[in-house]
Amino acid sequence: MIETPIDTDADGEDEADRKAVEQERAELKEFIKGLSADDIKSGNWFTKLTLMP
């Protein structure tokens, strides 16, 4: 397989994408912190995940 270099600085899109991913990661970390062991064990975490804004 031949690898083609990717232009990582196309109009600042890379930085905007990086910030969006970091924001989503932070939101998911907060979501996980709010889960109890019972939520995980019972599967209620999935329902809570689907109700996330």
mmCIF file of N, CA and C in Angstrom:
data_model
loop_
_atom_site.group_PDB
_atom_site.id
_atom_site.type_symbol
_atom_site.label_atom_id
_atom_site.label_comp_id
_atom_site.label_asym_id
_atom_site.label_seq_id
_atom_site.Cartn_x
_atom_site.Cartn_y
_atom_site.Cartn_z
ATOM 1 N N MET A 1 0.853 -1.169 0.000
ATOM 2 C CA MET A 1 0.000 0.000 0.000
ATOM 3 C C MET A 1 0.901 1.234 0.000
ATOM 4 N N ILE A 2 0.638 2.163 -0.887
ATOM 5 C CA ILE A 2 1.391 3.404 -0.959
ATOM 6 C C ILE A 2 0.681 4.453 -0.124
ATOM 7 N N GLU A 3 1.439 5.095 0.760
ATOM 8 C CA GLU A 3 0.849 6.127 1.614
ATOM 9 C C GLU A 3 1.075 7.489 0.983
ATOM 10 N N THR A 4 -0.003 8.254 0.892
ATOM 11 C CA THR A 4 0.067 9.600 0.347
ATOM 12 C C THR A 4 0.048 10.582 1.502
ATOM 13 N N PRO A 5 0.977 11.534 1.521
ATOM 14 C CA PRO A 5 0.964 12.522 2.603
ATOM 15 C C PRO A 5 -0.332 13.325 2.587
ATOM 16 N N ILE A 6 -0.805 13.643 3.767
ATOM 17 C CA ILE A 6 -2.046 14.406 3.904
ATOM 18 C C ILE A 6 -1.693 15.821 4.321
ATOM 19 N N ASP A 7 -2.307 16.801 3.662
ATOM 20 C CA ASP A 7 -2.105 18.201 4.025
ATOM 21 C C ASP A 7 -2.867 18.456 5.307
ATOM 22 N N THR A 8 -2.140 18.577 6.436
ATOM 23 C CA THR A 8 -2.799 18.691 7.738
ATOM 24 C C THR A 8 -3.164 20.115 8.107
ATOM 25 N N ASP A 9 -2.830 21.084 7.285
ATOM 26 C CA ASP A 9 -3.146 22.457 7.627
ATOM 27 C C ASP A 9 -3.969 23.112 6.525
ATOM 28 N N ALA A 10 -4.987 22.438 6.076
ATOM 29 C CA ALA A 10 -5.846 22.960 5.019
ATOM 30 C C ALA A 10 -6.804 23.985 5.597
ATOM 31 N N ASP A 11 -6.451 25.254 5.451
ATOM 32 C CA ASP A 11 -7.303 26.371 5.894
ATOM 33 C C ASP A 11 -7.684 26.306 7.368
ATOM 34 N N GLY A 12 -6.839 25.772 8.204
ATOM 35 C CA GLY A 12 -7.122 25.722 9.631
ATOM 36 C C GLY A 12 -8.166 24.699 10.024
ATOM 37 N N GLU A 13 -8.608 23.897 9.081
ATOM 38 C CA GLU A 13 -9.630 22.890 9.374
ATOM 39 C C GLU A 13 -9.113 21.869 10.379
ATOM 40 N N ASP A 14 -7.843 21.554 10.302
ATOM 41 C CA ASP A 14 -7.268 20.571 11.206
ATOM 42 C C ASP A 14 -7.402 21.041 12.654
ATOM 43 N N GLU A 15 -7.094 22.297 12.907
ATOM 44 C CA GLU A 15 -7.186 22.841 14.266
ATOM 45 C C GLU A 15 -8.636 22.866 14.748
ATOM 46 N N ALA A 16 -9.554 23.232 13.881
ATOM 47 C CA ALA A 16 -10.974 23.257 14.248
ATOM 48 C C ALA A 16 -11.470 21.845 14.554
ATOM 49 N N ASP A 17 -11.040 20.879 13.761
ATOM 50 C CA ASP A 17 -11.422 19.483 14.005
ATOM 51 C C ASP A 17 -10.864 19.002 15.335
ATOM 52 N N ARG A 18 -9.617 19.367 15.608
ATOM 53 C CA ARG A 18 -8.971 18.953 16.852
ATOM 54 C C ARG A 18 -9.726 19.512 18.055
ATOM 55 N N LYS A 19 -10.131 20.772 17.980
ATOM 56 C CA LYS A 19 -10.869 21.396 19.081
ATOM 57 C C LYS A 19 -12.231 20.722 19.272
ATOM 58 N N ALA A 20 -12.888 20.377 18.172
ATOM 59 C CA ALA A 20 -14.193 19.713 18.261
ATOM 60 C C ALA A 20 -14.058 18.349 18.932
ATOM 61 N N VAL A 21 -13.023 17.619 18.574
ATOM 62 C CA VAL A 21 -12.802 16.298 19.169
ATOM 63 C C VAL A 21 -12.470 16.434 20.654
ATOM 64 N N GLU A 22 -11.638 17.419 21.002
ATOM 65 C CA GLU A 22 -11.302 17.635 22.409
ATOM 66 C C GLU A 22 -12.547 17.987 23.220
ATOM 67 N N GLN A 23 -13.443 18.780 22.653
ATOM 68 C CA GLN A 23 -14.683 19.145 23.342
ATOM 69 C C GLN A 23 -15.568 17.912 23.560
ATOM 70 N N GLU A 24 -15.694 17.086 22.541
ATOM 71 C CA GLU A 24 -16.498 15.869 22.669
ATOM 72 C C GLU A 24 -15.905 14.925 23.708
ATOM 73 N N ARG A 25 -14.574 14.808 23.727
ATOM 74 C CA ARG A 25 -13.913 13.958 24.726
ATOM 75 C C ARG A 25 -14.190 14.457 26.133
ATOM 76 N N ALA A 26 -14.136 15.772 26.324
ATOM 77 C CA ALA A 26 -14.392 16.348 27.640
ATOM 78 C C ALA A 26 -15.826 16.066 28.079
ATOM 79 N N GLU A 27 -16.763 16.184 27.154
ATOM 80 C CA GLU A 27 -18.170 15.913 27.479
ATOM 81 C C GLU A 27 -18.369 14.440 27.845
ATOM 82 N N LEU A 28 -17.726 13.547 27.125
ATOM 83 C CA LEU A 28 -17.856 12.122 27.425
ATOM 84 C C LEU A 28 -17.215 11.773 28.767
ATOM 85 N N LYS A 29 -16.090 12.410 29.081
ATOM 86 C CA LYS A 29 -15.462 12.169 30.384
ATOM 87 C C LYS A 29 -16.398 12.576 31.511
ATOM 88 N N GLU A 30 -17.059 13.713 31.369
ATOM 89 C CA GLU A 30 -18.006 14.163 32.390
ATOM 90 C C GLU A 30 -19.184 13.197 32.490
ATOM 91 N N PHE A 31 -19.652 12.705 31.357
ATOM 92 C CA PHE A 31 -20.744 11.736 31.348
ATOM 93 C C PHE A 31 -20.344 10.475 32.113
ATOM 94 N N ILE A 32 -19.150 9.989 31.843
ATOM 95 C CA ILE A 32 -18.678 8.763 32.487
ATOM 96 C C ILE A 32 -18.517 8.960 33.988
ATOM 97 N N LYS A 33 -18.034 10.129 34.390
ATOM 98 C CA LYS A 33 -17.882 10.410 35.821
ATOM 99 C C LYS A 33 -19.222 10.353 36.547
ATOM 100 N N GLY A 34 -20.306 10.669 35.849
ATOM 101 C CA GLY A 34 -21.625 10.690 36.460
ATOM 102 C C GLY A 34 -22.306 9.334 36.529
ATOM 103 N N LEU A 35 -21.685 8.312 35.968
ATOM 104 C CA LEU A 35 -22.280 6.978 35.988
ATOM 105 C C LEU A 35 -21.947 6.256 37.283
ATOM 106 N N SER A 36 -22.911 5.496 37.759
ATOM 107 C CA SER A 36 -22.671 4.661 38.935
ATOM 108 C C SER A 36 -22.341 3.245 38.471
ATOM 109 N N ALA A 37 -21.827 2.455 39.386
ATOM 110 C CA ALA A 37 -21.534 1.053 39.067
ATOM 111 C C ALA A 37 -22.817 0.335 38.663
ATOM 112 N N ASP A 38 -23.938 0.691 39.307
ATOM 113 C CA ASP A 38 -25.217 0.072 38.973
ATOM 114 C C ASP A 38 -25.652 0.439 37.550
ATOM 115 N N ASP A 39 -25.405 1.688 37.139
ATOM 116 C CA ASP A 39 -25.731 2.094 35.774
ATOM 117 C C ASP A 39 -24.992 1.228 34.762
ATOM 118 N N ILE A 40 -23.737 0.977 35.033
ATOM 119 C CA ILE A 40 -22.921 0.187 34.118
ATOM 120 C C ILE A 40 -23.363 -1.271 34.129
ATOM 121 N N LYS A 41 -23.577 -1.791 35.319
ATOM 122 C CA LYS A 41 -23.963 -3.194 35.473
ATOM 123 C C LYS A 41 -25.320 -3.491 34.831
ATOM 124 N N SER A 42 -26.269 -2.576 35.007
ATOM 125 C CA SER A 42 -27.624 -2.813 34.518
ATOM 126 C C SER A 42 -27.825 -2.426 33.055
ATOM 127 N N GLY A 43 -26.883 -1.669 32.499
ATOM 128 C CA GLY A 43 -27.039 -1.220 31.114
ATOM 129 C C GLY A 43 -27.736 0.125 31.009
ATOM 130 N N ASN A 44 -28.069 0.738 32.151
ATOM 131 C CA ASN A 44 -28.734 2.045 32.125
ATOM 132 C C ASN A 44 -27.848 3.131 31.526
ATOM 133 N N TRP A 45 -26.542 2.887 31.463
ATOM 134 C CA TRP A 45 -25.635 3.864 30.886
ATOM 135 C C TRP A 45 -26.010 4.161 29.437
ATOM 136 N N PHE A 46 -26.514 3.130 28.740
ATOM 137 C CA PHE A 46 -26.856 3.311 27.327
ATOM 138 C C PHE A 46 -28.046 4.245 27.183
ATOM 139 N N THR A 47 -29.051 4.071 28.011
ATOM 140 C CA THR A 47 -30.216 4.955 27.982
ATOM 141 C C THR A 47 -29.797 6.386 28.285
ATOM 142 N N LYS A 48 -28.957 6.539 29.282
ATOM 143 C CA LYS A 48 -28.479 7.881 29.634
ATOM 144 C C LYS A 48 -27.679 8.486 28.487
ATOM 145 N N LEU A 49 -26.902 7.676 27.803
ATOM 146 C CA LEU A 49 -26.094 8.146 26.672
ATOM 147 C C LEU A 49 -26.985 8.651 25.551
ATOM 148 N N THR A 50 -28.061 7.921 25.287
ATOM 149 C CA THR A 50 -28.953 8.338 24.195
ATOM 150 C C THR A 50 -29.707 9.622 24.529
ATOM 151 N N LEU A 51 -29.810 9.943 25.809
ATOM 152 C CA LEU A 51 -30.507 11.156 26.225
ATOM 153 C C LEU A 51 -29.581 12.356 26.364
ATOM 154 N N MET A 52 -28.293 12.144 26.122
ATOM 155 C CA MET A 52 -27.335 13.252 26.217
ATOM 156 C C MET A 52 -27.661 14.305 25.157
ATOM 157 N N PRO A 53 -27.513 15.573 25.538
ATOM 158 C CA PRO A 53 -27.769 16.642 24.554
ATOM 159 C C PRO A 53 -26.744 16.682 23.458
#
